[in-house]
Tab-separated table of C-alpha atoms in Angstrom:
chain	number	residue	atom	x	y	z
A	920	UNK	CA	-61.361	-11.967	-36.501
A	921	UNK	CA	-60.318	-12.319	-32.960
A	922	UNK	CA	-62.343	-9.409	-31.578
A	923	UNK	CA	-65.907	-10.165	-32.778
A	924	UNK	CA	-66.871	-12.270	-29.654
A	925	UNK	CA	-67.354	-9.395	-27.392
A	926	UNK	CA	-71.079	-8.687	-28.145
A	927	UNK	CA	-72.945	-7.068	-31.018
A	928	UNK	CA	-72.328	-3.399	-30.087
A	929	UNK	CA	-68.817	-3.720	-29.114
A	930	UNK	CA	-68.059	-5.739	-32.305
A	931	UNK	CA	-69.736	-3.140	-34.544
A	932	UNK	CA	-67.840	-0.291	-32.817
A	933	UNK	CA	-64.588	-2.240	-33.317
A	934	UNK	CA	-65.326	-2.539	-36.936
A	935	UNK	CA	-66.201	1.186	-37.328
A	936	UNK	CA	-62.982	2.236	-35.594
A	937	UNK	CA	-60.755	0.010	-37.666
A	938	UNK	CA	-62.668	1.000	-40.835
A	939	UNK	CA	-61.955	4.697	-40.012
A	940	UNK	CA	-58.295	3.930	-39.245
A	941	UNK	CA	-57.507	2.053	-42.292
A	942	UNK	CA	-58.974	4.541	-44.652
A	943	UNK	CA	-57.160	7.611	-43.188
A	944	UNK	CA	-53.524	6.516	-43.001
A	945	UNK	CA	-51.529	9.608	-43.172
A	946	UNK	CA	-47.885	8.800	-43.841
A	947	UNK	CA	-44.797	10.599	-42.546
A	948	UNK	CA	-42.108	10.412	-45.384
A	949	UNK	CA	-38.760	9.692	-43.799
A	950	UNK	CA	-36.841	9.795	-47.095
A	951	UNK	CA	-33.008	9.566	-47.215
A	952	UNK	CA	-32.230	8.091	-50.614
A	953	UNK	CA	-33.585	6.921	-54.011
A	954	UNK	CA	-36.626	5.194	-52.500
A	955	UNK	CA	-37.831	8.620	-51.471
A	956	UNK	CA	-38.226	9.554	-55.073
A	957	UNK	CA	-40.236	6.456	-55.692
A	958	UNK	CA	-42.310	7.421	-52.766
A	959	UNK	CA	-42.956	10.859	-54.346
A	960	UNK	CA	-44.015	9.260	-57.425
A	961	UNK	CA	-46.450	7.078	-55.407
A	962	UNK	CA	-47.842	10.226	-53.882
A	963	UNK	CA	-48.234	12.240	-57.093
A	964	UNK	CA	-51.008	12.241	-59.723
A	965	UNK	CA	-49.943	9.106	-61.856
A	966	UNK	CA	-50.162	6.546	-59.053
A	967	UNK	CA	-51.964	8.743	-56.423
A	968	UNK	CA	-51.867	7.228	-52.902
A	969	UNK	CA	-54.849	9.333	-52.040
A	970	UNK	CA	-57.091	6.751	-53.646
A	971	UNK	CA	-56.458	4.559	-50.421
A	972	UNK	CA	-57.284	7.469	-48.098
A	973	UNK	CA	-53.693	8.542	-47.500
A	974	UNK	CA	-54.607	12.020	-48.469
A	975	UNK	CA	-51.986	14.093	-46.902
A	976	UNK	CA	-48.218	13.526	-46.378
A	977	UNK	CA	-47.642	14.992	-42.964
A	978	UNK	CA	-44.252	16.492	-42.351
A	979	UNK	CA	-44.685	16.391	-38.620
A	980	UNK	CA	-44.711	13.064	-36.685
A	981	UNK	CA	-47.491	14.330	-34.351
A	982	UNK	CA	-50.037	14.176	-37.128
A	983	UNK	CA	-48.964	11.043	-38.884
A	984	UNK	CA	-50.007	7.350	-38.565
A	985	UNK	CA	-47.689	5.609	-40.809
A	986	UNK	CA	-43.766	6.088	-40.715
A	987	UNK	CA	-42.581	5.332	-44.245
A	988	UNK	CA	-38.857	4.844	-43.866
A	989	UNK	CA	-37.498	5.017	-47.357
A	990	UNK	CA	-33.809	4.969	-47.698
A	991	UNK	CA	-30.444	4.118	-46.125
A	992	UNK	CA	-30.224	4.783	-42.383
A	993	UNK	CA	-26.726	5.361	-41.007
A	994	UNK	CA	-25.644	4.993	-37.408
A	995	UNK	CA	-25.473	8.799	-37.124
A	996	UNK	CA	-29.115	9.091	-38.123
A	997	UNK	CA	-30.391	6.272	-36.010
A	998	UNK	CA	-31.157	8.320	-32.918
A	999	UNK	CA	-33.094	10.757	-35.041
A	1000	UNK	CA	-35.378	8.022	-36.536
A	1001	UNK	CA	-35.911	6.665	-33.065
A	1002	UNK	CA	-36.917	9.953	-31.781
A	1003	UNK	CA	-39.347	10.577	-34.594
A	1004	UNK	CA	-40.918	7.134	-34.036
A	1005	UNK	CA	-41.378	7.962	-30.405
A	1006	UNK	CA	-42.951	11.360	-31.124
A	1007	UNK	CA	-45.693	9.740	-33.216
A	1008	UNK	CA	-49.093	9.183	-31.618
A	1009	UNK	CA	-50.613	5.947	-30.997
A	1010	UNK	CA	-51.807	3.943	-33.025
A	1011	UNK	CA	-48.802	4.078	-35.279
A	1012	UNK	CA	-47.345	1.626	-37.981
A	1013	UNK	CA	-44.089	1.458	-39.732
A	1014	UNK	CA	-43.336	0.601	-43.378
A	1015	UNK	CA	-39.825	-0.206	-44.251
A	1016	UNK	CA	-39.255	0.634	-47.838
A	1017	UNK	CA	-36.474	-0.760	-50.024
A	1018	UNK	CA	-33.450	-3.072	-49.404
A	1019	UNK	CA	-31.536	-0.465	-47.479
A	1020	UNK	CA	-34.081	0.177	-44.847
A	1021	UNK	CA	-34.942	-3.551	-44.533
A	1022	UNK	CA	-31.518	-4.911	-44.234
A	1023	UNK	CA	-28.934	-2.362	-44.914
A	1024	UNK	CA	-28.822	-3.480	-48.613
A	1025	UNK	CA	-25.496	-3.546	-50.207
A	1026	UNK	CA	-23.974	-1.162	-47.725
A	1027	UNK	CA	-22.420	-4.041	-45.699
A	1028	UNK	CA	-20.109	-1.598	-43.953
A	1029	UNK	CA	-19.021	0.447	-40.891
A	1030	UNK	CA	-21.583	3.186	-41.268
A	1031	UNK	CA	-24.992	1.684	-42.187
A	1032	UNK	CA	-27.606	0.269	-39.890
A	1033	UNK	CA	-28.255	-3.380	-40.926
A	1034	UNK	CA	-32.046	-2.985	-41.051
A	1035	UNK	CA	-34.142	-0.434	-39.232
A	1036	UNK	CA	-35.833	-3.284	-37.188
A	1037	UNK	CA	-32.739	-3.043	-35.012
A	1038	UNK	CA	-34.207	0.275	-33.800
A	1039	UNK	CA	-37.954	0.424	-34.090
A	1040	UNK	CA	-40.664	-2.223	-34.705
A	1041	UNK	CA	-41.587	-2.613	-38.432
A	1042	UNK	CA	-45.022	-3.790	-39.717
A	1043	UNK	CA	-44.473	-4.185	-43.462
A	1044	UNK	CA	-41.290	-4.768	-45.380
A	1045	UNK	CA	-41.026	-3.923	-49.050
A	1046	UNK	CA	-38.061	-5.249	-51.157
A	1047	UNK	CA	-36.506	-3.723	-54.232
A	1048	UNK	CA	-33.748	-1.299	-54.978
A	1049	UNK	CA	-35.621	1.017	-55.202
A	1050	UNK	CA	-39.136	-0.405	-54.741
A	1051	UNK	CA	-41.638	0.487	-57.361
A	1052	UNK	CA	-44.758	2.411	-56.514
A	1053	UNK	CA	-46.802	-0.577	-57.146
A	1054	UNK	CA	-44.934	-2.356	-54.355
A	1055	UNK	CA	-45.674	0.561	-52.020
A	1056	UNK	CA	-49.430	0.200	-52.990
A	1057	UNK	CA	-49.276	-3.574	-52.250
A	1058	UNK	CA	-47.702	-2.803	-48.878
A	1059	UNK	CA	-50.346	-0.234	-48.145
A	1060	UNK	CA	-53.105	-2.793	-48.931
A	1061	UNK	CA	-51.346	-5.324	-46.752
A	1062	UNK	CA	-51.201	-2.810	-43.967
A	1063	UNK	CA	-54.917	-2.089	-44.315
A	1064	UNK	CA	-55.650	-5.777	-44.049
A	1065	UNK	CA	-53.543	-5.936	-40.872
A	1066	UNK	CA	-55.342	-2.902	-39.314
A	1067	UNK	CA	-58.603	-4.605	-40.071
A	1068	UNK	CA	-57.755	-7.415	-37.793
A	1069	UNK	CA	-56.670	-5.065	-34.953
A	1070	UNK	CA	-59.169	-4.622	-32.229
A	1071	UNK	CA	-59.814	-1.185	-30.764
A	1072	UNK	CA	-61.764	-2.639	-27.780
A	1073	UNK	CA	-59.029	-5.089	-26.804
A	1074	UNK	CA	-56.485	-2.176	-26.825
A	1075	UNK	CA	-58.770	-0.197	-24.766
A	1076	UNK	CA	-59.450	-2.952	-22.309
A	1077	UNK	CA	-55.594	-3.561	-21.856
A	1078	UNK	CA	-55.098	0.224	-21.332
A	1079	UNK	CA	-58.000	0.467	-18.747
A	1080	UNK	CA	-56.604	-2.533	-16.850
A	1081	UNK	CA	-53.150	-0.847	-16.623
A	1082	UNK	CA	-54.740	2.347	-15.438
A	1083	UNK	CA	-56.785	0.512	-12.724
A	1084	UNK	CA	-53.759	-1.246	-11.512
A	1085	UNK	CA	-51.804	1.995	-11.353
A	1086	UNK	CA	-54.590	3.529	-9.261
A	1087	UNK	CA	-54.644	0.439	-6.958
A	1088	UNK	CA	-50.837	0.690	-6.440
A	1089	UNK	CA	-51.139	4.373	-5.953
A	1090	UNK	CA	-53.701	3.886	-3.154
A	1091	UNK	CA	-51.701	1.089	-1.571
A	1092	UNK	CA	-48.638	3.308	-1.376
A	1093	UNK	CA	-50.696	6.132	0.291
A	1094	UNK	CA	-50.751	8.362	-2.699
A	1095	UNK	CA	-46.947	8.124	-3.414
A	1096	UNK	CA	-45.756	7.128	-6.820
A	1097	UNK	CA	-43.161	4.557	-7.144
B	245	UNK	CA	9.709	24.524	-58.264
B	246	UNK	CA	12.867	23.937	-56.086
B	247	UNK	CA	10.996	22.372	-53.242
B	248	UNK	CA	9.013	19.752	-55.043
B	249	UNK	CA	9.878	16.468	-56.992
B	250	UNK	CA	7.852	15.529	-59.964
B	251	UNK	CA	5.885	12.200	-59.512
B	252	UNK	CA	7.089	9.822	-62.249
B	253	UNK	CA	4.051	7.578	-61.995
B	254	UNK	CA	1.391	10.187	-62.517
B	255	UNK	CA	0.005	10.941	-65.958
B	256	UNK	CA	-0.847	14.547	-65.372
B	257	UNK	CA	1.014	17.143	-63.270
B	258	UNK	CA	1.716	15.889	-59.804
B	259	UNK	CA	4.441	16.996	-57.377
B	260	UNK	CA	5.688	15.415	-54.185
B	261	UNK	CA	6.423	17.875	-51.568
B	262	UNK	CA	7.878	17.707	-47.988
B	263	UNK	CA	5.309	18.434	-45.391
B	264	UNK	CA	7.510	21.246	-43.933
B	265	UNK	CA	7.385	23.079	-47.270
B	266	UNK	CA	3.788	22.618	-48.126
B	267	UNK	CA	2.532	26.099	-47.176
B	268	UNK	CA	5.405	27.787	-48.891
B	269	UNK	CA	4.892	25.840	-52.207
B	270	UNK	CA	1.021	26.356	-52.241
B	271	UNK	CA	1.582	30.059	-51.662
B	272	UNK	CA	4.125	30.431	-54.335
B	273	UNK	CA	1.918	28.596	-56.769
B	274	UNK	CA	-0.913	31.081	-56.156
B	275	UNK	CA	-3.644	28.831	-57.491
B	276	UNK	CA	-7.018	30.157	-56.365
B	277	UNK	CA	-9.249	27.067	-55.937
B	278	UNK	CA	-8.631	24.078	-53.721
B	279	UNK	CA	-10.807	21.490	-55.280
B	280	UNK	CA	-10.227	18.614	-53.027
B	281	UNK	CA	-8.182	17.126	-50.266
B	282	UNK	CA	-7.720	13.312	-50.495
B	283	UNK	CA	-6.219	10.790	-48.058
B	284	UNK	CA	-4.552	7.464	-49.088
B	285	UNK	CA	-3.462	4.591	-47.004
B	286	UNK	CA	-0.704	2.482	-48.508
B	287	UNK	CA	-0.663	-0.175	-45.906
B	288	UNK	CA	-0.130	-3.602	-47.574
B	289	UNK	CA	0.384	-2.169	-51.031
B	290	UNK	CA	2.958	-4.105	-53.099
B	291	UNK	CA	6.105	-2.398	-54.370
B	292	UNK	CA	5.299	0.742	-52.344
B	293	UNK	CA	8.315	2.815	-51.120
B	294	UNK	CA	8.035	5.578	-48.820
B	295	UNK	CA	5.628	6.480	-45.860
B	296	UNK	CA	2.322	4.868	-44.941
B	297	UNK	CA	-0.124	7.684	-45.653
B	298	UNK	CA	-0.329	10.413	-48.248
B	299	UNK	CA	-2.364	13.505	-48.489
B	300	UNK	CA	-3.203	14.850	-52.033
B	301	UNK	CA	-4.294	18.422	-52.612
B	302	UNK	CA	-5.888	19.097	-55.995
B	303	UNK	CA	-5.545	22.699	-57.020
B	304	UNK	CA	-6.987	24.743	-59.932
B	305	UNK	CA	-6.180	28.092	-61.444
B	306	UNK	CA	-9.346	29.694	-62.846
B	307	UNK	CA	-7.404	32.245	-64.925
B	308	UNK	CA	-5.575	29.798	-67.242
B	309	UNK	CA	-7.605	26.611	-66.360
B	310	UNK	CA	-4.428	24.913	-65.077
B	311	UNK	CA	-4.710	22.004	-62.622
B	312	UNK	CA	-2.021	20.508	-60.324
B	313	UNK	CA	-1.867	17.954	-57.697
B	314	UNK	CA	0.403	18.237	-54.609
B	315	UNK	CA	1.277	14.966	-52.702
B	316	UNK	CA	2.585	15.021	-49.174
B	317	UNK	CA	3.690	11.728	-47.732
B	318	UNK	CA	3.288	11.269	-44.009
B	319	UNK	CA	3.804	8.674	-41.285
B	320	UNK	CA	1.217	7.799	-38.683
B	321	UNK	CA	2.551	10.044	-35.942
B	322	UNK	CA	3.576	13.076	-38.173
B	323	UNK	CA	1.478	16.212	-38.529
B	324	UNK	CA	0.732	18.315	-41.713
B	325	UNK	CA	0.492	22.023	-41.526
B	326	UNK	CA	-3.117	23.160	-42.255
B	327	UNK	CA	-4.107	25.067	-45.452
B	328	UNK	CA	-7.243	26.471	-43.854
B	329	UNK	CA	-5.632	29.946	-43.500
B	330	UNK	CA	-5.130	30.110	-47.327
B	331	UNK	CA	-8.241	28.243	-48.469
B	332	UNK	CA	-11.222	28.394	-46.037
B	333	UNK	CA	-12.726	25.249	-47.598
B	334	UNK	CA	-9.673	23.278	-46.328
B	335	UNK	CA	-11.267	23.456	-42.890
B	336	UNK	CA	-13.895	20.821	-43.617
B	337	UNK	CA	-11.929	18.890	-46.163
B	338	UNK	CA	-9.068	18.315	-43.585
B	339	UNK	CA	-11.616	17.517	-40.925
B	340	UNK	CA	-12.931	14.706	-43.166
B	341	UNK	CA	-9.423	13.444	-43.845
B	342	UNK	CA	-8.683	13.308	-40.168
B	343	UNK	CA	-11.959	11.618	-39.488
B	344	UNK	CA	-11.531	8.865	-41.978
B	345	UNK	CA	-7.670	8.358	-41.893
B	346	UNK	CA	-6.532	9.841	-38.602
B	347	UNK	CA	-3.918	12.155	-40.213
B	348	UNK	CA	-3.526	15.108	-37.909
B	349	UNK	CA	-3.382	18.582	-39.184
B	350	UNK	CA	-1.328	21.145	-37.237
B	351	UNK	CA	-2.997	24.314	-36.018
B	352	UNK	CA	-6.286	23.381	-37.425
B	353	UNK	CA	-9.007	25.543	-35.990
B	354	UNK	CA	-11.568	22.845	-35.322
B	355	UNK	CA	-10.425	19.280	-35.801
B	356	UNK	CA	-13.688	17.385	-35.057
B	357	UNK	CA	-15.331	14.471	-36.701
B	358	UNK	CA	-17.286	15.372	-39.802
B	359	UNK	CA	-18.763	12.295	-41.371
B	360	UNK	CA	-18.754	9.716	-38.504
B	361	UNK	CA	-20.704	10.169	-35.238
B	362	UNK	CA	-19.310	11.562	-32.027
B	363	UNK	CA	-18.843	8.190	-30.294
B	364	UNK	CA	-17.071	6.545	-33.122
B	365	UNK	CA	-13.581	5.032	-32.136
B	366	UNK	CA	-10.847	4.591	-34.731
B	367	UNK	CA	-10.588	5.752	-38.292
B	368	UNK	CA	-12.667	3.705	-40.786
B	369	UNK	CA	-10.819	4.181	-44.000
B	370	UNK	CA	-7.560	2.836	-42.718
B	371	UNK	CA	-6.700	-0.473	-44.103
B	372	UNK	CA	-6.378	-2.148	-40.582
B	373	UNK	CA	-9.855	-1.094	-39.623
B	374	UNK	CA	-12.107	-4.238	-39.537
B	375	UNK	CA	-14.579	-3.665	-42.413
B	376	UNK	CA	-17.566	-5.074	-40.705
B	377	UNK	CA	-17.022	-3.512	-37.238
B	378	UNK	CA	-20.189	-1.528	-36.477
B	379	UNK	CA	-20.478	1.196	-33.769
B	380	UNK	CA	-23.811	2.221	-32.441
B	381	UNK	CA	-24.877	5.746	-31.467
B	382	UNK	CA	-27.476	6.389	-28.795
B	383	UNK	CA	-27.490	10.054	-28.701
B	384	UNK	CA	-26.610	12.787	-31.273
B	385	UNK	CA	-23.975	15.407	-30.505
B	386	UNK	CA	-24.801	18.970	-30.143
B	387	UNK	CA	-23.807	21.458	-32.933
B	388	UNK	CA	-24.433	24.346	-30.609
B	389	UNK	CA	-20.888	25.577	-30.391
B	390	UNK	CA	-20.542	25.990	-34.040
B	391	UNK	CA	-24.065	27.480	-34.492
B	392	UNK	CA	-23.579	30.086	-31.880
B	393	UNK	CA	-20.227	31.093	-33.325
B	394	UNK	CA	-21.988	31.463	-36.725
B	395	UNK	CA	-24.854	33.393	-35.290
B	396	UNK	CA	-22.436	35.826	-33.622
B	397	UNK	CA	-20.603	36.507	-36.804
B	398	UNK	CA	-23.952	37.254	-38.510
B	399	UNK	CA	-24.692	39.906	-35.876
B	400	UNK	CA	-27.096	37.982	-33.581
B	401	UNK	CA	-26.728	37.941	-29.851
B	402	UNK	CA	-26.949	34.513	-28.212
B	403	UNK	CA	-28.852	34.609	-24.971
């Protein structure tokens, strides 16, 4: 854990925030193909993703934390996916589900994006065509482990530094933005 | 059928028609459903005689359940008369054929790309299109013009 050397109180706060984050990951289902059917199965009663705290599937990017891209992404659709990613609030994570989203799959042709990591940053890749619900669970657990190591205080420090520098520059330039 | 020649290679009923007589033949047949419009590119095919492209119209008569295919051969620069005045569905199907093969339909009401995106160059299902050539799109095209037209036909006023 990289973030635990910043004192007792800050360390505990860090732990608390990441604990809260990793147990309330609300996914946004970006389903375009058969992987979306498996994702529905993951969500429904037999497998029940709510056990991990992903209680709601939000159909608006402004309320979601995890973008679950399940299915083939074509070049015509690429700008839409990018816009949805940009509309999501920080902090946000991306799960690329299935062979098509990871690499284009067997659509090695003129119309399919060869992996969504050409457009947006991806945190977890899941293989399979389509991936099974168990694989999605495994990916969710991996993502939770990843979030556990992310430090809220470090992020905050970075952002505050940026803001202070912006204010300094603003004062230097006599109140004019660059 | 004076205007058509029977296709010897086909198993079922298929007629080869000159492109100038297509509308006349389809009208005289009087079949009520246009099932599909298919484009074919014969570039590099062995033992092929005739022109490079072909457009095949699959028709069906729902009264006696008869089916027929009509084949029109066409060269790259030549145009085919549109069937969208007889069958409204031909509008989109001909747009798709133009999008994928670059076969131009004469007097088509809205010959825009249907499957490929707006910045796409070339026609991907032609045999001389490089199979792994990829074309990126950065911004979607607006469907505003078609949407507004449709709203106006439904009685809405576009502000």
